[in-house]
XYZ file of C-alpha atoms in Angstrom:
783
model
C 133.495 79.200 76.992
C 130.315 77.070 76.330
C 128.014 79.093 74.068
C 124.651 79.616 74.756
C 122.318 78.069 72.397
C 120.284 80.449 69.684
C 117.364 82.038 70.864
C 114.031 80.788 69.747
C 112.771 82.437 66.373
C 109.764 84.557 66.904
C 106.598 83.502 65.339
C 105.938 85.000 62.343
C 109.724 85.742 61.685
C 112.468 84.083 59.789
C 114.987 85.983 61.804
C 117.484 84.686 64.552
C 119.575 87.497 65.447
C 119.073 87.074 69.240
C 121.923 84.803 70.740
C 124.387 85.632 68.128
C 127.600 87.583 69.150
C 127.247 90.141 66.558
C 129.870 93.515 66.966
C 128.485 96.423 69.066
C 126.738 99.067 66.714
C 128.022 101.712 69.127
C 131.851 100.946 68.779
C 132.959 102.650 65.526
C 132.317 105.936 66.566
C 134.056 105.243 69.843
C 136.848 103.692 68.441
C 137.492 106.112 65.754
C 137.624 109.184 68.086
C 134.278 110.193 66.994
C 132.335 109.786 70.467
C 130.667 113.000 71.889
C 131.344 113.566 75.506
C 130.348 116.537 77.961
C 133.760 117.691 78.084
C 134.010 118.225 74.281
C 131.254 120.977 74.710
C 132.719 124.997 74.335
C 131.753 127.073 76.687
C 131.762 130.874 77.122
C 132.601 130.314 81.162
C 134.182 127.653 82.967
C 133.572 126.699 86.611
C 135.884 125.293 89.327
C 134.984 124.535 92.634
C 136.166 125.560 95.916
C 136.053 122.374 98.519
C 136.600 122.191 101.972
C 140.066 121.150 102.766
C 138.700 119.987 106.461
C 136.278 117.380 107.303
C 134.326 119.335 110.171
C 133.944 123.300 110.980
C 132.136 126.168 111.141
C 132.162 128.170 107.953
C 132.937 131.920 107.917
C 134.126 134.595 104.809
C 135.366 133.123 101.916
C 137.838 135.820 100.187
C 138.673 135.888 96.542
C 141.030 137.876 94.460
C 140.035 140.965 93.565
C 137.999 140.824 90.501
C 137.361 137.273 90.766
C 133.819 135.699 90.023
C 132.823 134.200 93.412
C 129.404 132.512 93.805
C 128.595 131.228 97.303
C 125.648 130.540 99.148
C 124.479 134.175 99.757
C 124.411 134.639 96.069
C 121.825 131.479 95.514
C 119.313 132.733 97.757
C 116.596 130.510 99.077
C 117.132 127.512 96.776
C 115.947 124.445 97.976
C 118.208 121.636 99.162
C 118.738 118.420 97.996
C 116.580 116.043 100.272
C 115.986 112.477 99.321
C 113.123 110.728 101.020
C 111.902 107.366 102.619
C 108.890 106.611 104.238
C 110.026 103.838 106.425
C 112.769 102.356 108.570
C 112.929 105.294 110.875
C 114.180 107.365 108.146
C 115.842 110.915 109.180
C 115.629 113.435 106.087
C 118.937 114.921 106.135
C 118.963 118.115 103.725
C 121.949 119.100 101.677
C 122.292 122.308 100.858
C 123.340 123.167 97.296
C 126.477 125.276 98.788
C 126.719 125.501 102.859
C 125.932 128.670 104.953
C 127.608 127.804 108.083
C 128.969 124.483 108.352
C 131.439 122.161 106.471
C 130.607 118.538 107.086
C 133.273 116.510 104.683
C 136.623 116.945 103.128
C 136.409 117.808 99.094
C 132.601 119.328 99.855
C 131.776 122.448 97.511
C 131.765 125.670 99.356
C 131.616 128.190 96.586
C 132.477 128.371 92.987
C 134.763 130.301 90.711
C 134.339 131.601 87.206
C 136.594 132.454 84.572
C 137.115 132.286 80.959
C 139.248 129.182 80.903
C 138.982 126.325 83.129
C 142.817 126.901 83.955
C 142.496 130.615 85.213
C 139.137 129.418 87.146
C 141.719 126.881 88.598
C 144.010 129.428 89.484
C 141.423 131.532 91.247
C 140.549 128.587 93.354
C 143.955 128.344 94.504
C 144.281 131.857 95.559
C 140.485 131.956 97.531
C 140.487 131.689 101.234
C 137.659 130.366 103.034
C 137.937 131.057 106.883
C 136.593 127.602 108.673
C 137.070 127.050 112.386
C 137.781 123.450 112.501
C 135.805 121.124 114.769
C 136.354 117.487 115.904
C 135.067 115.459 113.303
C 133.351 111.790 113.059
C 135.070 109.442 110.493
C 134.174 105.679 111.717
C 130.578 104.755 111.742
C 131.350 103.037 115.439
C 132.458 106.264 116.891
C 129.530 108.202 115.285
C 127.197 105.510 117.044
C 129.240 105.693 120.599
C 127.326 107.371 123.548
C 127.887 110.839 123.502
C 129.032 111.421 120.002
C 128.329 114.908 118.468
C 125.419 115.130 115.998
C 125.986 115.879 112.288
C 122.394 116.650 111.867
C 120.073 117.819 114.141
C 117.337 115.655 112.890
C 119.682 112.563 113.923
C 120.888 113.378 117.181
C 122.262 109.676 117.561
C 123.724 110.048 113.757
C 121.345 107.254 112.732
C 119.871 108.299 109.742
C 118.016 104.887 108.537
C 117.366 101.678 110.704
C 115.960 98.293 109.679
C 115.161 95.815 111.866
C 114.000 92.059 110.878
C 113.491 89.090 112.922
C 111.330 85.953 111.390
C 108.801 84.180 113.741
C 110.332 81.448 115.862
C 113.876 82.778 115.029
C 115.046 82.091 118.995
C 113.815 78.537 119.058
C 115.598 77.940 116.174
C 118.974 79.714 117.187
C 118.844 77.880 120.580
C 118.287 74.241 119.011
C 121.509 74.560 116.518
C 124.627 72.301 116.995
C 127.140 74.737 116.239
C 127.080 78.667 115.950
C 129.791 80.145 113.794
C 130.601 83.919 113.632
C 132.370 86.191 110.865
C 133.138 89.641 111.897
C 133.652 91.279 108.186
C 135.446 94.721 107.410
C 134.630 96.137 104.132
C 136.900 99.434 103.439
C 135.492 102.296 101.374
C 135.791 102.137 97.803
C 135.286 104.725 94.910
C 133.660 103.525 91.486
C 136.678 105.487 89.797
C 135.100 105.906 86.203
C 137.221 106.605 83.555
C 135.462 109.945 82.487
C 134.754 111.845 85.816
C 131.555 113.736 86.289
C 131.291 116.833 83.884
C 128.343 119.310 83.221
C 127.825 121.786 80.577
C 124.572 124.242 81.073
C 124.028 126.619 78.020
C 121.255 129.290 77.709
C 119.102 129.421 74.607
C 117.795 132.969 74.384
C 115.495 132.405 71.441
C 113.307 129.764 73.702
C 114.405 130.886 77.306
C 115.639 127.067 77.950
C 118.600 125.700 79.169
C 120.224 122.633 77.485
C 122.377 120.601 80.343
C 124.530 118.399 78.857
C 125.933 116.126 81.892
C 127.682 112.732 82.484
C 124.643 111.198 84.190
C 122.860 107.763 84.095
C 119.594 109.060 84.652
C 118.738 112.025 82.466
C 115.071 112.412 83.063
C 115.400 112.114 87.163
C 118.309 114.619 86.668
C 115.875 117.173 84.659
C 113.127 116.431 87.613
C 115.502 117.073 90.425
C 117.089 120.117 89.393
C 114.032 121.749 87.996
C 112.383 121.107 91.552
C 115.098 122.875 93.253
C 115.280 125.836 90.982
C 111.676 125.798 90.872
C 111.596 125.964 87.058
C 109.221 124.340 84.556
C 110.737 121.068 83.409
C 109.960 122.055 80.041
C 112.506 124.689 80.313
C 115.527 122.505 80.984
C 116.475 119.968 78.577
C 119.331 117.370 79.756
C 121.409 115.352 77.496
C 123.632 112.161 78.746
C 125.835 111.894 75.470
C 128.561 109.114 75.794
C 129.456 108.537 78.973
C 132.782 107.287 80.035
C 131.603 104.644 82.855
C 129.184 105.115 85.546
C 128.784 102.047 87.848
C 126.171 103.987 89.941
C 128.529 107.185 90.873
C 126.561 109.184 88.123
C 123.205 108.352 89.284
C 122.941 110.529 92.099
C 122.331 114.491 91.926
C 125.329 116.743 92.740
C 125.173 120.176 93.879
C 127.806 121.137 91.204
C 125.020 120.252 88.513
C 122.526 122.449 90.468
C 124.958 125.178 90.141
C 125.614 125.227 86.796
C 122.239 125.246 85.381
C 121.362 128.191 87.836
C 124.293 129.923 86.323
C 123.182 129.438 83.074
C 119.627 130.604 83.774
C 120.591 133.670 85.740
C 123.665 134.980 83.652
C 122.208 133.783 80.126
C 125.279 132.310 78.997
C 127.199 128.789 78.984
C 128.596 127.393 81.777
C 131.212 124.191 81.806
C 132.641 121.917 84.711
C 134.832 118.709 84.172
C 135.881 117.116 87.245
C 139.445 116.014 87.427
C 140.361 112.939 89.316
C 141.351 114.360 92.681
C 137.943 115.652 93.114
C 136.224 112.634 91.918
C 138.439 110.511 94.416
C 137.507 113.054 97.281
C 133.652 114.204 96.414
C 132.597 111.930 93.861
C 130.527 109.679 96.052
C 132.399 106.639 97.762
C 130.783 103.197 98.867
C 131.143 99.825 100.781
C 132.222 101.326 104.176
C 130.678 98.767 106.188
C 131.110 96.626 109.297
C 129.515 93.265 109.158
C 128.673 90.788 111.901
C 127.165 87.716 111.118
C 126.394 84.513 112.815
C 125.311 81.225 111.523
C 123.415 78.567 113.506
C 123.846 75.020 112.103
C 122.458 71.582 112.419
C 124.380 68.450 112.985
C 124.419 67.818 109.107
C 126.039 71.339 108.462
C 122.657 72.787 107.365
C 122.273 76.324 107.973
C 118.903 76.984 109.858
C 118.992 80.401 111.044
C 121.175 83.590 110.403
C 121.680 86.634 112.338
C 123.185 89.891 110.925
C 124.212 93.841 112.299
C 125.252 95.770 109.465
C 126.653 99.117 110.524
C 127.334 101.373 107.044
C 129.037 104.240 106.711
C 126.877 106.701 104.535
C 128.798 109.720 104.942
C 127.491 113.374 105.441
C 124.451 113.194 103.455
C 122.120 111.157 101.999
C 122.450 110.660 97.918
C 119.434 111.415 95.346
C 117.299 109.533 94.595
C 118.019 106.445 96.303
C 118.764 107.688 99.651
C 121.664 106.283 102.118
C 119.152 103.423 102.769
C 120.453 101.651 99.696
C 123.546 99.789 101.044
C 121.993 98.833 104.683
C 118.757 98.030 103.430
C 119.914 96.022 100.333
C 121.995 94.348 102.907
C 119.233 93.280 105.336
C 116.978 92.347 102.718
C 119.241 89.839 100.739
C 121.454 88.873 103.399
C 120.240 85.344 102.931
C 121.741 85.070 99.496
C 121.657 81.674 97.717
C 121.137 79.819 100.701
C 117.901 78.122 102.109
C 117.709 79.338 105.599
C 114.307 79.909 106.885
C 115.208 81.859 110.106
C 116.512 85.196 110.220
C 117.284 88.068 111.995
C 119.439 91.324 111.101
C 119.585 95.194 112.236
C 121.053 97.560 109.358
C 121.911 100.923 110.268
C 123.314 103.921 108.175
C 125.347 105.846 110.051
C 126.102 109.775 109.172
C 130.018 110.673 109.638
C 132.221 113.433 108.176
C 133.192 111.463 105.028
C 132.312 111.899 101.451
C 128.878 110.991 100.997
C 127.777 107.211 99.605
C 126.095 106.083 96.475
C 125.364 103.100 94.696
C 128.482 101.195 93.068
C 128.316 98.455 90.808
C 126.692 95.383 93.011
C 125.945 97.631 95.800
C 125.850 96.160 99.138
C 125.839 92.569 97.030
C 129.763 92.127 97.314
C 129.778 92.719 100.904
C 126.820 90.408 101.329
C 128.526 87.613 99.399
C 131.668 88.040 100.957
C 130.303 87.973 104.341
C 128.167 84.668 103.682
C 131.071 83.120 101.704
C 133.343 83.692 104.485
C 130.802 82.228 106.946
C 130.343 79.186 104.710
C 134.252 78.703 104.776
C 134.406 79.025 108.566
C 131.771 76.656 108.695
C 133.073 74.092 106.667
C 136.261 74.023 108.684
C 134.424 73.579 111.760
C 132.443 70.732 110.411
C 135.661 68.996 108.897
C 133.842 69.543 105.410
C 135.169 70.409 101.739
C 133.823 74.106 101.046
C 132.144 72.897 98.326
C 130.089 70.383 100.208
C 128.920 72.646 102.719
C 127.571 75.278 99.821
C 125.634 72.205 98.176
C 124.005 71.087 101.405
C 122.536 74.488 101.613
C 121.938 75.908 98.159
C 118.389 76.819 97.184
C 117.338 73.860 94.906
C 113.761 74.349 94.560
C 111.844 77.142 92.549
C 110.111 79.235 93.030
C 111.338 80.085 96.372
C 110.391 82.823 98.958
C 112.992 83.896 101.086
C 113.151 84.730 105.167
C 112.569 88.225 104.005
C 109.891 87.740 101.460
C 111.758 88.010 98.299
C 110.483 85.574 95.520
C 113.524 83.683 93.695
C 112.360 82.713 90.208
C 113.745 79.297 88.601
C 117.591 79.044 88.820
C 120.452 76.963 88.461
C 122.333 77.587 92.040
C 123.644 73.817 92.741
C 124.161 73.133 88.866
C 126.288 76.135 88.152
C 128.615 75.226 91.484
C 128.855 71.554 89.938
C 129.872 72.804 86.729
C 132.460 75.229 88.311
C 133.637 72.652 90.255
C 134.268 70.112 87.243
C 135.512 72.861 85.056
C 138.231 73.830 87.626
C 139.469 70.349 88.200
C 139.702 70.292 92.056
C 141.173 67.077 92.450
C 144.295 68.191 90.134
C 144.440 71.658 92.060
C 144.774 69.944 95.249
C 147.314 68.006 94.180
C 149.309 71.109 92.630
C 148.663 72.634 95.836
C 150.428 70.203 98.141
C 153.339 69.605 95.639
C 153.975 73.415 95.835
C 153.242 73.600 99.425
C 156.207 71.058 100.194
C 158.196 73.465 97.911
C 157.476 76.532 99.931
C 154.709 78.083 98.021
C 151.325 78.765 98.880
C 148.647 78.207 96.302
C 144.769 78.472 97.324
C 141.383 77.980 95.594
C 138.403 80.036 96.731
C 134.580 79.827 95.865
C 131.955 82.198 95.805
C 128.403 81.376 95.333
C 125.450 83.879 95.041
C 122.611 85.290 93.687
C 121.613 88.713 92.149
C 118.257 90.475 92.346
C 118.100 92.150 88.702
C 115.455 93.771 86.510
C 113.386 94.646 89.348
C 110.578 97.310 88.815
C 108.321 99.837 90.797
C 107.437 97.047 93.635
C 110.763 96.680 94.769
C 111.484 100.340 95.035
C 108.232 101.160 96.554
C 108.939 98.296 99.431
C 111.532 100.779 100.745
C 109.294 103.319 100.983
C 110.901 105.751 98.520
C 109.219 109.052 97.811
C 110.524 108.707 94.330
C 109.983 104.974 93.161
C 112.022 104.232 89.850
C 111.328 101.029 88.137
C 109.082 100.992 84.640
C 110.561 101.642 81.355
C 108.887 102.959 78.242
C 110.221 102.656 74.761
C 108.712 104.280 71.709
C 108.998 102.275 68.222
C 108.785 103.658 64.892
C 109.400 102.252 61.465
C 109.865 105.584 59.143
C 108.597 105.879 55.359
C 112.028 104.718 54.100
C 111.897 101.593 56.179
C 114.750 102.448 58.952
C 113.946 101.813 62.494
C 114.253 104.018 65.380
C 113.797 103.078 68.848
C 113.494 105.888 71.516
C 114.219 104.362 75.073
C 114.083 105.883 78.446
C 116.924 104.228 79.379
C 120.466 105.782 79.477
C 123.288 103.387 78.513
C 127.011 104.245 79.098
C 128.897 101.326 77.938
C 126.804 98.019 78.157
C 125.854 97.713 74.602
C 122.450 98.335 75.037
C 122.023 99.931 71.552
C 123.142 96.291 69.933
C 121.236 94.195 72.040
C 117.704 96.196 71.688
C 118.508 95.993 68.164
C 118.974 92.431 68.047
C 115.305 92.220 69.997
C 113.544 94.503 67.408
C 115.479 92.815 64.223
C 113.871 89.231 65.182
C 110.365 90.824 65.694
C 109.972 92.823 62.396
C 112.570 90.453 60.121
C 115.174 93.065 59.382
C 119.210 93.595 60.168
C 119.981 95.244 63.371
C 121.913 97.777 61.207
C 118.799 99.265 60.103
C 117.697 100.081 63.697
C 118.614 103.259 65.413
C 118.321 103.190 69.041
C 117.878 106.998 70.859
C 118.557 107.574 74.394
C 119.946 110.438 76.574
C 117.972 113.274 75.542
C 114.940 114.310 77.423
C 113.437 116.144 74.319
C 113.683 113.152 72.217
C 113.344 110.065 74.577
C 110.186 108.921 77.054
C 110.359 109.527 80.541
C 112.526 106.822 82.021
C 114.697 105.678 85.005
C 118.145 105.605 82.951
C 120.560 102.609 83.498
C 121.499 101.017 86.956
C 121.046 97.974 88.927
C 121.248 95.304 85.921
C 118.098 96.364 84.739
C 118.300 97.618 81.224
C 117.911 94.633 79.411
C 115.292 93.073 81.150
C 113.049 96.195 81.678
C 113.998 98.449 78.642
C 114.542 95.283 76.571
C 111.037 94.056 77.924
C 109.424 97.238 76.819
C 111.478 96.966 73.565
C 110.132 93.730 72.793
C 106.416 94.607 73.486
C 106.667 97.720 71.057
C 108.417 95.487 68.566
C 105.789 93.062 68.557
C 103.067 95.421 68.060
C 104.967 97.040 65.389
C 105.301 93.431 63.915
C 101.455 92.255 64.157
C 100.577 95.688 62.084
C 103.124 94.860 59.456
C 101.557 91.644 59.295
C 98.107 92.791 58.923
C 99.500 95.421 55.983
C 101.372 93.039 54.261
C 98.323 90.486 54.924
C 95.928 93.112 52.986
C 98.517 94.064 50.029
C 99.541 90.358 49.210
C 95.925 89.417 49.516
C 96.927 86.230 52.127
C 96.225 85.133 55.144
C 98.044 86.819 58.142
C 98.956 83.137 59.558
C 101.033 82.699 56.353
C 102.930 86.058 56.495
C 106.900 85.454 57.510
C 108.901 88.355 58.167
C 112.317 87.826 57.178
C 115.181 89.480 55.020
C 113.794 92.722 55.302
C 110.570 91.649 53.569
C 107.250 90.337 54.389
C 106.602 87.181 52.482
C 103.944 84.232 52.113
C 104.718 81.271 53.268
C 105.178 78.624 50.336
C 105.379 81.071 47.862
C 107.444 83.475 45.908
C 104.867 86.679 46.948
C 106.719 89.296 49.015
C 106.738 93.145 50.040
C 109.824 94.614 51.454
C 109.421 96.269 55.142
C 110.535 99.234 53.430
C 107.456 99.524 51.010
C 105.012 98.276 53.736
C 106.420 101.073 55.807
C 106.021 103.739 52.955
C 102.426 102.491 52.093
C 101.554 102.892 55.596
C 102.104 106.817 55.680
C 101.358 107.444 51.791
C 98.634 105.173 50.931
C 96.438 104.930 54.026
C 93.465 104.859 52.267
C 93.973 101.297 50.536
C 93.768 100.089 54.289
C 90.262 100.971 54.656
C 90.579 102.007 58.421
C 91.725 98.552 59.292
C 94.705 100.291 60.698
C 95.877 103.450 61.788
C 98.287 105.529 59.761
C 102.282 105.008 60.003
C 103.896 102.684 62.167
C 104.414 103.957 65.855
C 104.148 101.763 68.979
C 104.688 102.089 72.580
C 105.821 99.646 74.831
C 105.988 99.769 78.814
C 107.254 97.252 81.203
C 107.320 96.904 84.864
C 108.144 93.568 86.390
C 108.854 92.357 89.446
C 112.236 91.264 88.980
C 114.340 88.041 88.501
C 117.317 86.495 90.116
C 120.561 85.676 87.891
C 123.100 83.324 89.771
C 126.735 82.155 89.378
C 129.389 80.548 91.019
C 132.967 81.994 90.950
C 136.316 80.572 91.239
C 139.557 82.129 91.860
C 143.025 80.487 92.386
C 145.824 82.387 93.433
C 149.604 82.227 94.993
C 150.192 84.208 98.152
C 154.143 85.157 98.892
C 154.269 85.065 102.352
C 157.307 87.323 102.862
C 156.038 90.124 101.043
C 151.908 89.722 101.448
C 151.744 89.515 97.394
C 148.720 87.870 96.134
C 148.981 86.540 92.526
C 145.966 86.086 90.639
C 146.401 82.452 88.446
C 143.207 82.213 87.201
C 139.492 82.914 87.557
C 136.769 80.779 86.391
C 132.881 81.510 86.297
C 129.541 79.317 85.836
C 126.586 81.998 85.178
C 123.136 81.692 84.861
C 121.673 85.188 83.338
C 118.538 83.596 81.512
C 118.627 84.197 77.754
C 121.995 85.270 76.286
C 120.999 88.146 73.773
C 124.709 88.644 72.751
C 127.327 86.216 74.080
C 130.200 88.715 73.380
C 128.580 91.540 75.044
C 127.479 89.252 77.946
C 131.085 87.958 78.321
C 132.507 91.708 78.407
C 130.005 92.377 81.308
C 130.830 89.771 83.207
C 134.763 90.016 82.366
C 134.805 93.807 83.041
C 132.750 93.197 86.414
C 135.470 90.485 87.358
C 137.944 93.117 87.095
C 136.526 95.394 89.301
C 135.868 93.020 92.028
C 139.255 91.910 91.911
C 140.079 95.312 92.368
C 138.036 95.638 95.303
C 139.267 92.321 96.865
C 142.766 93.137 96.432
C 143.605 96.989 95.901
C 141.118 99.656 95.867
C 140.480 101.795 99.346
C 139.621 105.287 100.172
C 141.714 106.232 103.137
C 141.052 108.784 105.599
C 143.181 109.821 108.638
C 141.667 110.555 111.998
C 141.062 114.159 111.268
C 139.021 113.181 108.046
C 141.738 114.220 105.641
C 141.267 111.916 102.729
C 145.072 110.364 101.929
C 144.097 108.626 98.777
C 143.744 111.571 96.455
C 145.500 110.493 93.053
C 145.829 106.929 91.378
C 149.400 106.620 92.897
C 147.346 106.163 96.159
C 144.063 104.593 95.068
C 144.833 101.500 93.059
C 142.567 100.511 90.558
C 143.081 96.833 88.957
C 145.500 96.828 85.395
C 145.713 94.272 82.891
C 148.859 93.017 84.792
C 146.774 92.008 87.887
C 143.869 90.379 85.670
C 144.406 86.689 85.025
C 142.924 84.288 82.266
C 139.194 84.429 82.669
C 137.252 81.306 81.888
C 133.523 81.786 81.446
C 130.639 79.162 81.188
C 126.843 79.838 80.910
C 123.676 78.344 81.170
C 120.387 79.635 80.028
C 117.543 79.385 82.107
C 114.526 80.723 80.515
C 112.371 82.293 83.214
C 108.498 83.895 83.210
C 109.869 86.531 85.304
C 111.396 88.267 81.992
C 109.443 89.005 78.982
C 112.823 88.387 77.272
C 113.562 85.327 79.336
C 116.844 87.438 79.942
C 118.201 87.975 83.537
C 120.263 90.846 84.368
C 124.085 90.309 84.163
C 126.028 93.690 84.607
C 126.861 93.570 88.490
C 127.431 89.841 88.744
C 130.937 89.815 88.094
C 131.886 92.301 90.594
C 129.551 90.652 93.077
C 130.869 87.446 93.057
C 134.906 87.976 92.559
C 135.943 89.550 95.998
C 134.640 86.614 97.969
C 136.098 84.041 95.643
C 139.736 85.704 95.908
C 139.608 86.336 99.621
C 138.524 82.727 100.378
C 141.317 81.418 97.820
C 143.883 83.674 100.058
C 142.483 82.127 103.071
C 142.987 78.967 101.648
C 146.625 79.431 100.843
C 147.473 80.529 104.080
C 145.563 77.638 105.743
C 148.629 75.901 107.028
C 149.562 79.342 109.212
C 145.851 79.084 110.775
C 145.315 83.131 109.771
C 142.024 84.355 108.621
C 141.317 87.491 106.637
C 137.940 88.637 106.943
C 138.312 92.185 105.527
C 138.772 93.520 101.879
C 141.099 94.823 100.267
C 143.608 91.958 101.497
C 146.266 94.026 100.944
C 149.945 92.765 101.396
C 150.052 95.071 104.314
C 146.753 93.045 106.062
C 148.482 89.771 105.036
C 151.532 90.221 106.404
C 149.732 91.708 109.686
C 147.893 88.644 109.901
C 150.687 86.194 109.378
C 152.647 88.335 112.346
C 150.139 88.200 114.606
C 149.870 84.663 114.412
C 153.637 84.354 115.248
C 154.801 83.281 111.321
C 156.268 86.414 110.202
C 159.170 88.716 111.289
């Protein structure tokens, strides 16, 4: 790995923690078994949910064993449904009942709750409870759902199209007609599940003294969870405290509101007790939100020099039975429409993107959302175009990548400074392409098939409320607020609205603060995930935390630094410009005069009279940040070997050249990229949620749904470039999703390169052995 240069020392600080690979401050508790997870909490009552065994049907009577504690829709009364809203893109407001009254719409839908003194007893009750469901014909595939005469899942969307975006730039038709070649790629992305190590979990406890409920849950958005549940139950938000403790992975799946959480809080309020539910793996796979079930047809119009001059796309996104809250089901199709041009300079663009309801589990964001599919689509198009023009895949990318910044895309997105061609060149040099081609030729002569695949992409990160407002969301997330205080003992507490769950945010924020106020990160505590303690915020998702929450932290820390310098200037009788904060003290530059930050903090509380009204008591400041967003970029390279007899793909090596702006902590940044690559390899080769024609889900265990293991992950080589952008106050860009975005395209392109002698093409993911063998058979090259 090429190590990034250290961050620039802050004026007024002699410290330089930014840019250092210090160990994560949050890890000791986790690796010693002292983490706090929702399932660790004991409860008076345990809840298990009865789920629909069929994809579509009319719901009748539910019969539980005698004496069983059963909760159905009739018990809940007139609770509001989950109703995410958009005001644009022909959006149809599809309501999801907390418990259904008359119809079931997907296998795994919650239809009742059973409560018992233990989870095991509650599970037994579920097994003994019967639901009378008159099964009807389901719609499983989005193409069937939009076919003429298809039954409607919801009356508000008679054609099953819940959201539709259409864009076409001026003069598109003329540009299209003037092209030298038109290249088409028909892409299929099969359904996936985020599969976090910890499934969903909730624990709701009533406090008789205050009348409040404390709801501890595995969520990425504790404040919005509080708002949403309070709205549905028609209760004051002040009566509901939501806590997100340690969360064992989220990846977007834990952003969305679920009926199970609403039921738990309803139970706690109604029965004034505590109730707990922990999702098992089967529940997670059938009902824990899915993603990336899309058909995409993309056509590129190229001039004689293989320059992409126009791009046309049609996106059909299966959004499942309901729309997810708060992002809505538009999150996948609308992102695909807005960001399809990716890192390429194409001025003419037309796209139709539809989100279609089916009798399948609802969709929610999953690491990268639509970008892994967008990148897969574009990178397959580029490889096909390279073959049509007789060019090397690297050369056609070089001719088409954006190289002038700022750049405004065909859909109006403004790309800040990036290194699209530079990361491509860095990756090509590091992988030694000529040497690989020589090795590939030698292997082919021996009957072995090696391949190399490239994937170049941009990642929109750290975008605030303007980006979400453009979608017409009724709830417009974006900004973040940080409260920063130094207590009288000199220790620092940062209370943040973001809610990390494995990203190392406590450490990176502490590094930012430490540089500003001249202390060690170990003296800084970051508080998050508790709506009673943390300021209102939007949680952690979309590669935003370090950019937006980090920006708010920097703003607050600069205010604290300025106040410390004023205090030190007064107490040391020196000009403020001569004060330097370093090594836990305020020092007068060029002298031995100093006072500790701890002493300054104590004076700010205990000796306020000494400052004659020059500063307010204490050291407490707030920062809020709401940026427009910034673009990271990278080039991924995968090398593979394909066994044409079995279809097995062996990963040889994975290489990344990445530009995510200033790297706050190289070790954490590398971990984010490596983890994302692992998920991307799983997406490319292994992971698929499978339904049969009746809507019955077939991949309900980890024997059927195959996440990657250490055995499938090759050596990963990382290279970083740091482009410091004015679009981010910290100069950092988001890095959390990039590994997952670029990896699938690089892997599948490598497979296609390996299979080039057989003239077969794999344009779907995952590229399983069965699909590779089928492609070879169809081309007449395999028995």
